[in-house]
mmCIF file of C-alpha atoms in Angstrom:
data_model
loop_
_atom_site.group_PDB
_atom_site.id
_atom_site.type_symbol
_atom_site.label_atom_id
_atom_site.label_comp_id
_atom_site.label_asym_id
_atom_site.label_seq_id
_atom_site.Cartn_x
_atom_site.Cartn_y
_atom_site.Cartn_z
ATOM 1 C CA UNK A 134 119.064 128.135 173.789
ATOM 2 C CA UNK A 135 119.241 126.220 170.627
ATOM 3 C CA UNK A 136 117.136 123.157 169.546
ATOM 4 C CA UNK A 137 120.164 120.643 170.280
ATOM 5 C CA UNK A 138 120.202 121.771 173.705
ATOM 6 C CA UNK A 139 116.466 121.558 174.118
ATOM 7 C CA UNK A 140 116.536 118.221 172.969
ATOM 8 C CA UNK A 141 119.512 117.225 175.083
ATOM 9 C CA UNK A 142 117.532 118.577 178.350
ATOM 10 C CA UNK A 143 114.506 116.740 177.344
ATOM 11 C CA UNK A 144 116.363 113.219 176.779
ATOM 12 C CA UNK A 145 118.207 113.529 180.204
ATOM 13 C CA UNK A 146 115.020 114.587 182.009
ATOM 14 C CA UNK A 147 113.377 111.512 180.365
ATOM 15 C CA UNK A 148 116.165 109.283 181.349
ATOM 16 C CA UNK A 149 116.376 110.385 184.927
ATOM 17 C CA UNK A 150 112.534 109.908 184.992
ATOM 18 C CA UNK A 151 112.651 106.525 183.801
ATOM 19 C CA UNK A 152 115.584 105.430 186.241
ATOM 20 C CA UNK A 153 113.775 107.116 189.163
ATOM 21 C CA UNK A 154 110.309 105.457 188.042
ATOM 22 C CA UNK A 155 111.911 102.167 187.873
ATOM 23 C CA UNK A 156 113.773 102.206 191.171
ATOM 24 C CA UNK A 157 110.957 103.421 192.841
ATOM 25 C CA UNK A 158 108.713 100.781 191.419
ATOM 26 C CA UNK A 159 111.257 98.205 192.572
ATOM 27 C CA UNK A 160 111.363 99.845 196.223
ATOM 28 C CA UNK A 161 107.455 99.464 196.402
ATOM 29 C CA UNK A 162 107.787 95.867 196.408
ATOM 30 C CA UNK A 163 107.468 94.061 199.906
ATOM 31 C CA UNK A 164 110.653 93.479 201.203
ATOM 32 C CA UNK A 165 110.874 91.537 204.627
#
């Protein structure tokens, strides 16, 4: 596994985490 592959995986993981955190935070708002 090369450094470039590692950076790509980390960037992908951080992006998914950021999107999930944003959507999760929005979903936690009271909706009625």
